[in-house]
PDB file of C-alpha atoms in Angstrom:
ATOM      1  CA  UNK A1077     -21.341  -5.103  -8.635  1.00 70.00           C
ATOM      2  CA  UNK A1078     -18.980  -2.250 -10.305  1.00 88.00           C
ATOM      3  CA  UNK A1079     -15.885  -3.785 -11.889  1.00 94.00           C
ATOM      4  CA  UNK A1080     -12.358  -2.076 -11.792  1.00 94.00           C
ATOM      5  CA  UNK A1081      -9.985  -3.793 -14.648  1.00 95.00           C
ATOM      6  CA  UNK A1082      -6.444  -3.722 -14.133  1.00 95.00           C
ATOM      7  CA  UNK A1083      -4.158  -3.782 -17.049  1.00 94.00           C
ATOM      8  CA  UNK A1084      -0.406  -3.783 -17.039  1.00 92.00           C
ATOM      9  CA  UNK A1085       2.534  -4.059 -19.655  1.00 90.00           C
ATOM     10  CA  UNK A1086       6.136  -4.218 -18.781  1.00 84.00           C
ATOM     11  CA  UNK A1087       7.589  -1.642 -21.264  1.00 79.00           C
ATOM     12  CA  UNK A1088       6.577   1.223 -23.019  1.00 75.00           C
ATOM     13  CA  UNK A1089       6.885  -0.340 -26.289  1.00 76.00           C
ATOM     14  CA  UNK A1090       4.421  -2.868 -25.562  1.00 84.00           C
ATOM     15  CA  UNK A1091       0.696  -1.746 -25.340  1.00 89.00           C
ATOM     16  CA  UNK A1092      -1.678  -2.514 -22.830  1.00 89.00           C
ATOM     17  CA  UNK A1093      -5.345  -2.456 -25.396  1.00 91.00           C
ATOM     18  CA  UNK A1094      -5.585  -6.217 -25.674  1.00 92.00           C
ATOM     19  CA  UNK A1095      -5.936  -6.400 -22.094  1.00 93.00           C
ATOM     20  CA  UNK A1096      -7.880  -3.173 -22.008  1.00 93.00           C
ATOM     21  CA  UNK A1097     -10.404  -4.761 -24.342  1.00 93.00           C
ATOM     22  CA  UNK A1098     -11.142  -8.270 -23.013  1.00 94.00           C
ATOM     23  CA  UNK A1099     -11.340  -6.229 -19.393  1.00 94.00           C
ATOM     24  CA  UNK A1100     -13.801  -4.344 -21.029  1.00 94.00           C
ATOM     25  CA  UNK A1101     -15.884  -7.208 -22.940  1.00 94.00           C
ATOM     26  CA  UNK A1102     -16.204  -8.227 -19.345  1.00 92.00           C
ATOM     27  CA  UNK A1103     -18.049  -5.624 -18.297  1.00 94.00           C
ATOM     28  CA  UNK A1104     -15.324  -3.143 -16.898  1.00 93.00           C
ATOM     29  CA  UNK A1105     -16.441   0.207 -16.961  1.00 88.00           C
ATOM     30  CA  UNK A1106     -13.350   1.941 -15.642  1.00 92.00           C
ATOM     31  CA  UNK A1107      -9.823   0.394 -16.325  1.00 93.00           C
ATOM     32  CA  UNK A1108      -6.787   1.279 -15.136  1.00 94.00           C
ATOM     33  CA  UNK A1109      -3.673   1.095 -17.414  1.00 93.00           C
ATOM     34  CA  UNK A1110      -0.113   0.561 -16.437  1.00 91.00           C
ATOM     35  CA  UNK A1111       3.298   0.429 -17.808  1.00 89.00           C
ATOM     36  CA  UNK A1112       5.526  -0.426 -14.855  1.00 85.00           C
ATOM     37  CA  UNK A1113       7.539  -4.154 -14.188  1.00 81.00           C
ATOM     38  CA  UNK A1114       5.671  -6.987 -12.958  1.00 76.00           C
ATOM     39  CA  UNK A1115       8.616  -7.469 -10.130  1.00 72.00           C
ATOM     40  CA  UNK A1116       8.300  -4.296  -9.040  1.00 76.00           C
ATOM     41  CA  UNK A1117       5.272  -3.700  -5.903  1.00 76.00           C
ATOM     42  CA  UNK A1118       5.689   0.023  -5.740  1.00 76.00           C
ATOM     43  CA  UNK A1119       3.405   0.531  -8.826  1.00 85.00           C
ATOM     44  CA  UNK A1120       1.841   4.419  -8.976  1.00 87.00           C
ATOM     45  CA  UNK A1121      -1.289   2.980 -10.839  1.00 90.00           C
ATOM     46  CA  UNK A1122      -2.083  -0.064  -9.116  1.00 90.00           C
ATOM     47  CA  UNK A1123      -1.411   2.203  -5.868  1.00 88.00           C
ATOM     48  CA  UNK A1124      -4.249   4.514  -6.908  1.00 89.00           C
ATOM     49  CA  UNK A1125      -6.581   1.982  -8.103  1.00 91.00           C
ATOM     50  CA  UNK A1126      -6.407  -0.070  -4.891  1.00 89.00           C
ATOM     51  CA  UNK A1127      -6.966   3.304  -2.882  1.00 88.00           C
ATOM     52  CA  UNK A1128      -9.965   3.958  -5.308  1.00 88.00           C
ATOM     53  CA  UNK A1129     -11.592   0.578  -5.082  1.00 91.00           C
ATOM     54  CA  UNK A1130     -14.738   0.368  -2.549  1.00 90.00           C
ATOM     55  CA  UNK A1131     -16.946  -2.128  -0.556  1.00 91.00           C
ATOM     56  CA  UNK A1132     -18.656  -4.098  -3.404  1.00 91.00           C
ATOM     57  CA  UNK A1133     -16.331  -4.068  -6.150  1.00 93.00           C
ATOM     58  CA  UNK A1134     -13.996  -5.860  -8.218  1.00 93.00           C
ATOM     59  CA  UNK A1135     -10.790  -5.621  -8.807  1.00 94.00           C
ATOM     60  CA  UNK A1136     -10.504  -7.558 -12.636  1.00 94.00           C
ATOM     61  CA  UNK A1137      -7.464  -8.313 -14.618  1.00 94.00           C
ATOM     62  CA  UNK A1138      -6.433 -10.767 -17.268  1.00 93.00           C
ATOM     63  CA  UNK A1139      -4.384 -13.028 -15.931  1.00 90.00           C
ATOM     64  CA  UNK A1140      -2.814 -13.042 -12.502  1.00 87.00           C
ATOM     65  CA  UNK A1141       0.815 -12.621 -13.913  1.00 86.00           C
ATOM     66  CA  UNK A1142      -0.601  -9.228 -14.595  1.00 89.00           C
ATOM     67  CA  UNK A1143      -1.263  -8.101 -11.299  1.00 88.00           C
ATOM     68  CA  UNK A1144       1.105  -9.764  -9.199  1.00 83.00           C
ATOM     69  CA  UNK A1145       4.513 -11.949  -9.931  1.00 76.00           C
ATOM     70  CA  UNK A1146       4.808 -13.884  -6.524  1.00 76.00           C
ATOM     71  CA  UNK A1147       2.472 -15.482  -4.287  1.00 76.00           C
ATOM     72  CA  UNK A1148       2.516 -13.468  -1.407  1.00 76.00           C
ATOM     73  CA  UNK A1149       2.224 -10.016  -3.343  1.00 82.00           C
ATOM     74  CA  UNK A1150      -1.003 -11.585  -5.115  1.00 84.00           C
ATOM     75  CA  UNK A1151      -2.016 -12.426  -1.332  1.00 83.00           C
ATOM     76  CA  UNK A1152      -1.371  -9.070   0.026  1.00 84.00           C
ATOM     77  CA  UNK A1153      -3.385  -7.627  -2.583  1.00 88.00           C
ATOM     78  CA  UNK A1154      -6.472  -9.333  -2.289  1.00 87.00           C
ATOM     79  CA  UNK A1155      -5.787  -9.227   1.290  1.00 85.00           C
ATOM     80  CA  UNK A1156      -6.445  -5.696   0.575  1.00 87.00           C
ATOM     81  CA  UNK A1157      -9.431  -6.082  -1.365  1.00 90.00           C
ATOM     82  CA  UNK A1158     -11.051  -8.066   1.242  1.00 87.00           C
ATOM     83  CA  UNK A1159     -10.372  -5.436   3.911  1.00 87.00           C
ATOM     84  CA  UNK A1160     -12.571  -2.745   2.666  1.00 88.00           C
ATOM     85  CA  UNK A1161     -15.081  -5.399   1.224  1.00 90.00           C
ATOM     86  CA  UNK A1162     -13.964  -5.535  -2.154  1.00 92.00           C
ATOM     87  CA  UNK A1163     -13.142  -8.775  -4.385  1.00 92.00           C
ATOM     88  CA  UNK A1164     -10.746 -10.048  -7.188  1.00 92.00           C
ATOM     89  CA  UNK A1165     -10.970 -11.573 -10.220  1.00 91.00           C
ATOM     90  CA  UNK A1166      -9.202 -13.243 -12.969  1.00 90.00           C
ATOM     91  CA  UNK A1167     -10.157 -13.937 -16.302  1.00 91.00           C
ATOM     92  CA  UNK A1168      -7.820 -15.962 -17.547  1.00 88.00           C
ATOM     93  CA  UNK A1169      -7.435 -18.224 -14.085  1.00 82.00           C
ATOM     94  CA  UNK A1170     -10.092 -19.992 -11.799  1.00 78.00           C
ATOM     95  CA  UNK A1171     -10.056 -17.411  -8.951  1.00 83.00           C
ATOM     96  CA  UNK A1172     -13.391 -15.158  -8.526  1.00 85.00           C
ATOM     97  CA  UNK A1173     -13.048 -14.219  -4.533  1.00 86.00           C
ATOM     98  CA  UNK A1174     -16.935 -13.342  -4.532  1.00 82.00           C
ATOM     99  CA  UNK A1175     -17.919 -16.859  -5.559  1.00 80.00           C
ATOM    100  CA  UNK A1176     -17.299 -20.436  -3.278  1.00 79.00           C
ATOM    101  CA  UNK A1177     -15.092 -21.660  -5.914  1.00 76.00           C
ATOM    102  CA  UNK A1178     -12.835 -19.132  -6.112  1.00 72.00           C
ATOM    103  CA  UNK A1179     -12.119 -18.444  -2.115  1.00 73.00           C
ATOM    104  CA  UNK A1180     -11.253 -21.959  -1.938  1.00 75.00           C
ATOM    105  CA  UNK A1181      -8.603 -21.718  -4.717  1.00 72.00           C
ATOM    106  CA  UNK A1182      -7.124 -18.577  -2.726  1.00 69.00           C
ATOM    107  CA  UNK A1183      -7.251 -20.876   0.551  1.00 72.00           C
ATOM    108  CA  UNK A1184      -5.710 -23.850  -1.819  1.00 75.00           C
ATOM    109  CA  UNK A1185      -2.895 -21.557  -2.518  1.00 69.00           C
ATOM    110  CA  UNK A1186      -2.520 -19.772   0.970  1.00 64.00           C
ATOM    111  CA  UNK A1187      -2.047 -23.466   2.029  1.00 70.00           C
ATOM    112  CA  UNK A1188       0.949 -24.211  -0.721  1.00 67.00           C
ATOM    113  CA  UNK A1189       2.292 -20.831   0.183  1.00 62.00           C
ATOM    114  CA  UNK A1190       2.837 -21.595   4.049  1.00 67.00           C
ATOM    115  CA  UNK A1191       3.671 -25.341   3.272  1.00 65.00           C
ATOM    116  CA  UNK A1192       6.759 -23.910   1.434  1.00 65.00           C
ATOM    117  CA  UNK A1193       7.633 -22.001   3.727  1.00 66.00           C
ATOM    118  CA  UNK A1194       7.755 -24.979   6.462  1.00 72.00           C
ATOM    119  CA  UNK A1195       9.780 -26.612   4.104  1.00 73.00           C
ATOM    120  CA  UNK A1196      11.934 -24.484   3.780  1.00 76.00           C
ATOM    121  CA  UNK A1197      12.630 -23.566   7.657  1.00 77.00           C
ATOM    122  CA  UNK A1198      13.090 -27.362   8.012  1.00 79.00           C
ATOM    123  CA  UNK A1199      15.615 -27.882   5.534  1.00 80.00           C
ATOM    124  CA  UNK A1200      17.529 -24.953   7.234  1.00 77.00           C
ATOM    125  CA  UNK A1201      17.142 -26.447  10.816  1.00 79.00           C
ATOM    126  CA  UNK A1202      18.314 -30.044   9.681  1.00 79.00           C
ATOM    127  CA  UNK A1203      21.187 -27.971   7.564  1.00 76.00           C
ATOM    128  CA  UNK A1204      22.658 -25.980  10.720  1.00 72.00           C
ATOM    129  CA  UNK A1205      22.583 -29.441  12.690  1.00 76.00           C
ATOM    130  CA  UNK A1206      24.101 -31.522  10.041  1.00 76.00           C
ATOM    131  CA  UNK A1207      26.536 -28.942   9.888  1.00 71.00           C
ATOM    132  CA  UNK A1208      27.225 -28.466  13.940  1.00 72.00           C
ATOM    133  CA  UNK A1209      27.392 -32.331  14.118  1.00 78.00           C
ATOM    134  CA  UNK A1210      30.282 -31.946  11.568  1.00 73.00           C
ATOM    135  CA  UNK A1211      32.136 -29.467  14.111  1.00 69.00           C
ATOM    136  CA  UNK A1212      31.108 -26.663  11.832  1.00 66.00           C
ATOM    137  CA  UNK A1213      30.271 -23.397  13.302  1.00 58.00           C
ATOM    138  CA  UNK A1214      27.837 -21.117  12.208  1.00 58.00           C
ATOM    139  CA  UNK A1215      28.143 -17.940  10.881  1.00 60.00           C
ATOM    140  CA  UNK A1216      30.578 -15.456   9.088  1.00 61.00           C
ATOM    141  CA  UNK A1217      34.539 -16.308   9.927  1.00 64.00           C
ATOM    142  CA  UNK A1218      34.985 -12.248   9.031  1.00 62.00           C
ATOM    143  CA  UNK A1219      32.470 -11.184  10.885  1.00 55.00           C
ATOM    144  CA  UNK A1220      33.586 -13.457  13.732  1.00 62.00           C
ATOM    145  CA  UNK A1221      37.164 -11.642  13.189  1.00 67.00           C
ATOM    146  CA  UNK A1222      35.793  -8.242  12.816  1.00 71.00           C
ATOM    147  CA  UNK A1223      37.159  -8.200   9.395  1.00 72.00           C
ATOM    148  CA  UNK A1224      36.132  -4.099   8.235  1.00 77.00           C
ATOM    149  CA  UNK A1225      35.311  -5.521   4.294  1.00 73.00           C
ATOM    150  CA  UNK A1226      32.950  -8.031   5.847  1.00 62.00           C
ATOM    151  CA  UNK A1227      31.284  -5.532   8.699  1.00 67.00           C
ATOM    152  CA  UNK A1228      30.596  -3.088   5.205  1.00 74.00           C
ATOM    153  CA  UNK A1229      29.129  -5.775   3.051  1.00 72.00           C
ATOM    154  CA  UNK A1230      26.982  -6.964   5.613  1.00 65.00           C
ATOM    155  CA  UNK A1231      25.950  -3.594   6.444  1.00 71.00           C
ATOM    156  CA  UNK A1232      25.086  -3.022   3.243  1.00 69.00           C
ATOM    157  CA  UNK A1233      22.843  -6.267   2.196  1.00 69.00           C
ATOM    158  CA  UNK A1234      20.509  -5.040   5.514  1.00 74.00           C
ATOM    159  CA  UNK A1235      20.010  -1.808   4.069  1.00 74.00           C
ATOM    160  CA  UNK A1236      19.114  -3.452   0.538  1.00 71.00           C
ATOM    161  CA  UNK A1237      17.053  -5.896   2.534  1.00 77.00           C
ATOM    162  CA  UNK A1238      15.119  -2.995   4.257  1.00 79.00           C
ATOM    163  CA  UNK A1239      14.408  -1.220   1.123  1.00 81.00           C
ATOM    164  CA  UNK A1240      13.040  -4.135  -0.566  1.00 80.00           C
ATOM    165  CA  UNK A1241      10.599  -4.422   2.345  1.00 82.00           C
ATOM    166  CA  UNK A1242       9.909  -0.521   1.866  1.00 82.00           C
ATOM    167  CA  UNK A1243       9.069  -0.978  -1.895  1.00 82.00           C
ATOM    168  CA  UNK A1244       6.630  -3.564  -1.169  1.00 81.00           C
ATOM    169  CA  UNK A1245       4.636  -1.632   1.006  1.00 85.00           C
ATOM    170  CA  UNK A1246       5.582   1.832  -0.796  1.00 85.00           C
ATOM    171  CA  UNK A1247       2.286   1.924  -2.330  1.00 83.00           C
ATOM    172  CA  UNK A1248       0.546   2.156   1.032  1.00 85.00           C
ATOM    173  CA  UNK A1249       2.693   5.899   2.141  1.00 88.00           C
ATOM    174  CA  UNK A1250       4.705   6.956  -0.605  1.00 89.00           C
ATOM    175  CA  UNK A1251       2.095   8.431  -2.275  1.00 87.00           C
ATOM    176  CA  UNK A1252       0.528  10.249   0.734  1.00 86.00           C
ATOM    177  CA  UNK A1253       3.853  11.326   2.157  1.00 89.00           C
ATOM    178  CA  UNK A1254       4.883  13.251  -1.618  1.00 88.00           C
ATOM    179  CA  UNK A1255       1.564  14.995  -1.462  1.00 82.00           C
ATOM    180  CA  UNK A1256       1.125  15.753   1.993  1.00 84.00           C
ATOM    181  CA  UNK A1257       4.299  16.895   3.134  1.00 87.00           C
ATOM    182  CA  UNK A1258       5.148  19.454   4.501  1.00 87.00           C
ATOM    183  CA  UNK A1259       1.896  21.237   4.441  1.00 82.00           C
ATOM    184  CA  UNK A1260       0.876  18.371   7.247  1.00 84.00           C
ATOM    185  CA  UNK A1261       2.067  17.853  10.417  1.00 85.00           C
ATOM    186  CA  UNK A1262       3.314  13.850  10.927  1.00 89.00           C
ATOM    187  CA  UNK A1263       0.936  12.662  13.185  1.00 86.00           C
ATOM    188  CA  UNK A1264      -2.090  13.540  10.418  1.00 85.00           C
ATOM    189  CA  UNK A1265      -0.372  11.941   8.015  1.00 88.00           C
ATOM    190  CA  UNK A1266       0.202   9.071   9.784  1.00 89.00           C
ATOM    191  CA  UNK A1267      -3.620   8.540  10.605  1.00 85.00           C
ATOM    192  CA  UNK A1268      -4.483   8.793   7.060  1.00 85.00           C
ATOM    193  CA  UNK A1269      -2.069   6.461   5.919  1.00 88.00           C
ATOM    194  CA  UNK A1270      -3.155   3.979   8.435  1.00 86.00           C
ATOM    195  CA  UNK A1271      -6.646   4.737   8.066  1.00 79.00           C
ATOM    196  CA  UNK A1272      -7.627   2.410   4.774  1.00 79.00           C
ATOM    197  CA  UNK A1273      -5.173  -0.255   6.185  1.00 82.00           C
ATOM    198  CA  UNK A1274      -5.864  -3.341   8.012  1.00 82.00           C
ATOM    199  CA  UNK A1275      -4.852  -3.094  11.593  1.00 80.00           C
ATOM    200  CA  UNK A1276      -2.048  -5.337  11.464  1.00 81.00           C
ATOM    201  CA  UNK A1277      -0.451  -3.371   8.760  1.00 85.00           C
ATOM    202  CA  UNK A1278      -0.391  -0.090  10.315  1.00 87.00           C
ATOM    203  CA  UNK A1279       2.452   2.095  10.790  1.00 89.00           C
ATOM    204  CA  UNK A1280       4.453   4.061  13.700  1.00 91.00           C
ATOM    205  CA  UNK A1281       5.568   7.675  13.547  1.00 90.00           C
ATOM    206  CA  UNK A1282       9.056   6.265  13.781  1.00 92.00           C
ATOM    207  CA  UNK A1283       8.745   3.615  11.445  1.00 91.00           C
ATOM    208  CA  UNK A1284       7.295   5.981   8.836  1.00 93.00           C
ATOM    209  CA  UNK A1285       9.968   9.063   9.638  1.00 93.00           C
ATOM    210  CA  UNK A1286      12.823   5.955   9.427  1.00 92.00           C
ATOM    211  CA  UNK A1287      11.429   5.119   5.970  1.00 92.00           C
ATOM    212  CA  UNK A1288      10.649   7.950   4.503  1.00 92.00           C
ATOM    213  CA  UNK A1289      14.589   9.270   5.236  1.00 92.00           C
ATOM    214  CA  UNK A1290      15.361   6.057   3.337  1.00 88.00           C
ATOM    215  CA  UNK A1291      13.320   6.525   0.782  1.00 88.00           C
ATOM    216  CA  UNK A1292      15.309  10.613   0.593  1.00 89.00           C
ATOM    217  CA  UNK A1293      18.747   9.270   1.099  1.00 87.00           C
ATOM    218  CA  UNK A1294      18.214   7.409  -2.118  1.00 80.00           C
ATOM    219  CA  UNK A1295      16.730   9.692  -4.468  1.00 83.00           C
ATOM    220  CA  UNK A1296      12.751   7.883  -4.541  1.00 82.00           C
ATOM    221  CA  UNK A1297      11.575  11.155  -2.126  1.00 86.00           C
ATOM    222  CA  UNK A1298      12.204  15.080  -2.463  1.00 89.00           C
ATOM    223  CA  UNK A1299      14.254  16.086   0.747  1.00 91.00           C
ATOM    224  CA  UNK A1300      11.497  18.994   1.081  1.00 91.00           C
ATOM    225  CA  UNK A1301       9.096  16.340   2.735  1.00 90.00           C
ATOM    226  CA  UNK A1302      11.521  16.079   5.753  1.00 92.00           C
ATOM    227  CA  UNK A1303      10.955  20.314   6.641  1.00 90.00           C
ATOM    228  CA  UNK A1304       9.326  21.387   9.568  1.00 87.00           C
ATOM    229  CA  UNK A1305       5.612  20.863   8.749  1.00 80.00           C
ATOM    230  CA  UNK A1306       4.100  24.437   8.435  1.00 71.00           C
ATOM    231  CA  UNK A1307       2.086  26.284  10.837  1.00 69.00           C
ATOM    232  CA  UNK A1308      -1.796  25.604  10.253  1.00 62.00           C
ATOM    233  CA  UNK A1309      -4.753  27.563  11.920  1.00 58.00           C
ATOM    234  CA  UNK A1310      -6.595  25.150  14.185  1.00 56.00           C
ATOM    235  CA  UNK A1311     -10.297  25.309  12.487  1.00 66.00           C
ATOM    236  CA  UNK A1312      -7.604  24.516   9.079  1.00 78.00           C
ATOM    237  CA  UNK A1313      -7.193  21.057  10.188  1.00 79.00           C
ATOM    238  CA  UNK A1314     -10.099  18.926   9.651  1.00 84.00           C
ATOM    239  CA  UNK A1315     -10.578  20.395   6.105  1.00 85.00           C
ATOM    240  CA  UNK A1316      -6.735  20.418   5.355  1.00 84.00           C
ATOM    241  CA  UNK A1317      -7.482  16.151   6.158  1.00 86.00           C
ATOM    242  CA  UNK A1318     -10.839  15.669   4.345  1.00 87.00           C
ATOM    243  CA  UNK A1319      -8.521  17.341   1.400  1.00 85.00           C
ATOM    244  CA  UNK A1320      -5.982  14.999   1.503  1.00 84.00           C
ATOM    245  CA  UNK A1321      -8.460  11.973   1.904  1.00 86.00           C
ATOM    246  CA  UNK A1322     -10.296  13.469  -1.333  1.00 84.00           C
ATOM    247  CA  UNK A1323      -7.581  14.048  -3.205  1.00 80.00           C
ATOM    248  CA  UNK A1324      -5.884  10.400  -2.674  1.00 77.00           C
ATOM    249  CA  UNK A1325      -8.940   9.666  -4.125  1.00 80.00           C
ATOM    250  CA  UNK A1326     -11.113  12.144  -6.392  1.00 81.00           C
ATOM    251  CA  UNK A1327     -14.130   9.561  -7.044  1.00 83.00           C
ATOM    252  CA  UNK A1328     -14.954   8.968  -3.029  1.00 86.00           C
ATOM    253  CA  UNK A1329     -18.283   9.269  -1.589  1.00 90.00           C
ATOM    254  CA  UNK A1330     -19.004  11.398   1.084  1.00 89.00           C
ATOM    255  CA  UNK A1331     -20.435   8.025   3.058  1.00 90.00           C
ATOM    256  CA  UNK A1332     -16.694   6.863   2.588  1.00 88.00           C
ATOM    257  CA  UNK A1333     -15.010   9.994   3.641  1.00 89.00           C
ATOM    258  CA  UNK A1334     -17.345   9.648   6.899  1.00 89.00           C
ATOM    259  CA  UNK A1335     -16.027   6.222   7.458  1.00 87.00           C
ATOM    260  CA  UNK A1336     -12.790   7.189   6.890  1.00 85.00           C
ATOM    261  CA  UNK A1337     -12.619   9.924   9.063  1.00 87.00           C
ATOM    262  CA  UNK A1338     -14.418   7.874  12.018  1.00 86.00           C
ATOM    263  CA  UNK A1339     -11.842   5.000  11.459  1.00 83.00           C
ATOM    264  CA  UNK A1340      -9.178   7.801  12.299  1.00 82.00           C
ATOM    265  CA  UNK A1341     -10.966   8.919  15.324  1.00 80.00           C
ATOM    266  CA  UNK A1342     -11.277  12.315  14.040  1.00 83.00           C
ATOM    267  CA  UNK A1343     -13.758  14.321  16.141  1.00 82.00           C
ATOM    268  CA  UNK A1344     -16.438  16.889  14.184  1.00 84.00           C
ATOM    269  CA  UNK A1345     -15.832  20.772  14.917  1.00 79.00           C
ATOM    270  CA  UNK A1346     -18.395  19.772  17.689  1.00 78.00           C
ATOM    271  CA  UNK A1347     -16.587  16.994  19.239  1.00 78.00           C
ATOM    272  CA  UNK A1348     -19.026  14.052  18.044  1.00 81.00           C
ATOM    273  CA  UNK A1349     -17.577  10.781  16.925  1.00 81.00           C
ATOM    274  CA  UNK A1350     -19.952  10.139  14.394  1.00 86.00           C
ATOM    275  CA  UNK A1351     -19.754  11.886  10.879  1.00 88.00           C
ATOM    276  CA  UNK A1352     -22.204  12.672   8.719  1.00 90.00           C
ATOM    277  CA  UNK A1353     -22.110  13.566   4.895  1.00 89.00           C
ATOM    278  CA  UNK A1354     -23.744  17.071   5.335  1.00 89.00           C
ATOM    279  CA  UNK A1355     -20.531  18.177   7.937  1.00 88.00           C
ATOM    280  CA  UNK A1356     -18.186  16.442   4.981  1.00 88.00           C
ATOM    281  CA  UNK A1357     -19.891  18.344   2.384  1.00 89.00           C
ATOM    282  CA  UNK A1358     -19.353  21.987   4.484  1.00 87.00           C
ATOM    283  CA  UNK A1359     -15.726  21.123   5.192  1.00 87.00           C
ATOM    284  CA  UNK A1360     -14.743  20.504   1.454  1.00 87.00           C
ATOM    285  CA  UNK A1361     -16.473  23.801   0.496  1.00 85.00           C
ATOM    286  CA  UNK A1362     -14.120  25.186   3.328  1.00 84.00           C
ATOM    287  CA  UNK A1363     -11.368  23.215   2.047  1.00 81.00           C
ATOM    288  CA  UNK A1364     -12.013  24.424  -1.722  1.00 82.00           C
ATOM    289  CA  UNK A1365     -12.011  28.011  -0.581  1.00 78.00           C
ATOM    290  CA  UNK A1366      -8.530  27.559   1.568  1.00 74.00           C
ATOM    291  CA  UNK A1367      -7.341  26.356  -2.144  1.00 74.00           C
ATOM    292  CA  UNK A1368      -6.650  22.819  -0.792  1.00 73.00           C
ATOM    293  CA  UNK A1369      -8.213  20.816  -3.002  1.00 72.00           C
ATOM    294  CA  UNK A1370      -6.519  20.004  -5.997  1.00 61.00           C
TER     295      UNK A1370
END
């Protein structure tokens, strides 16, 4: 079972080899090494490595504080993991996701994750009826009014409440959207964004066009990715794709790129469903001679 180590310092004056070496004294042949806050989802590295990580291996890091800083982002990541087959590990903690042991102390914690959340919607409800027993009512007296100052600063804790959603599932388009655009139309992009991710998780062309302009209006995104995508002759497609699914992620098999491609519903050249490694093989030799490939 190949496993991936994951090591990650907050600053650049600290140094990530401590980690690096106990990840490798257990066995890690390929580490990845970040410098990026713990608070912060949107990490390039851990982006990459989660993209690179295939059925059968495991993700490994030192302690969980490492990889994740809340509950629910430690969830989402292994919820990852166990989407395309994969598994997690900690050194440092009792969670191994490919043994018994381990899934139940994920489940433990799923539990005390939801069970504060309960508590915390009851407290709330009995909150707004204490309160509306009182004769209190709900809600913002300036907004009630109309008040301009309280309309702006309203306005403006949505919009940082919608890009703190964005950055914690940045890692999942940002990446693909900076590379991709504007050579690819929207619509291909879209199906290899959602192609790795769990159905539940996928995303709509107007949800991604809506996020992506957030992510320009603020700086995180060149303004270039929001041209008209540029023409593209039609046998240029399918390799322009099987580029782009390559080069998120140089080490993939050819097995993987046929999975990927079938989870996308991409048709051969001769209108089959079903992919095989020999077609992938000719279109990246296409690709690499259309100077797509990185």
């Amino acid at each position: 079972m190949p496993l991936i180590g994951y090591a990650r310092v907050s600053t650049e004056d600290q140094t990530p080899l401590p980690q690096s070496e106990a990840l490798q004294s257990a066995g890690c042949a390929e580490i990845f090494e970040e410098h990026a806050s713990g608070g912060n989802r949107a990490r390039p590295v851990l982006a990459r490595l989660l993209e690179r990580v295939q059925s059968g291996d495991t993700l490994v890091v030192v302690r969980i504080d490492r990889l994740a800083r809340s509950l629910s982002h430690l969830l989402e990541v292994i919820e990852r993991l166990e989407a395309k087959g994969a598994f997690f590990r900690s050194l440092q903690d009792p969670i191994d996701t490919s043994s018994p042991q381990g899934k139940f102390t994920l489940q433990v914690l799923g539990a005390a994750a939801e069970f504060e959340r309960a508590l915390i919607r009851e407290r709330t409800k009995a909150g707004l009826a204490s309160a509306r027993a009182k004769g209190r009512v709900g809600g913002n007296p300036g907004l009630r009014t109309k008040d301009p100052a309280a309309l702006r600063k309203v306005r403006l804790a949505r919009q940082d409440g919608y890009m703190e959603r964005l950055n914690e599932t940045a890692q999942d388009w940002v990446p693909h959207v900076r590379r991709l655009r504007p050579d690819m139309a929207w619509e291909d992009v879209l199906r290899i964004i959602n192609g790795p991710l769990p159905h539940d998780r996928h995303w709509t062309q107007s949800r991604l066009l809506r996020a992506v302009k957030a992510y320009v209006r603020d700086g995180f995104l060149p303004a270039e990715v929001l041209a008209r995508a540029r023409r593209r002759d039609t046998d240029d497609r399918v390799p322009a794709i099987i580029a782009a699914i390559k080069g998120a992620d140089p080490d993939i098999t050819l097995q993987a790129i046929c999975e990927r491609l079938e989870s996308m519903r991409e048709r051969t050249p001769r209108g089959r469903t079903s992919w095989q490694p020999s077609s992938v093989r000719m279109l990246l030799e296409r690709a690499e001679k259309l100077g797509l490939l990185e």
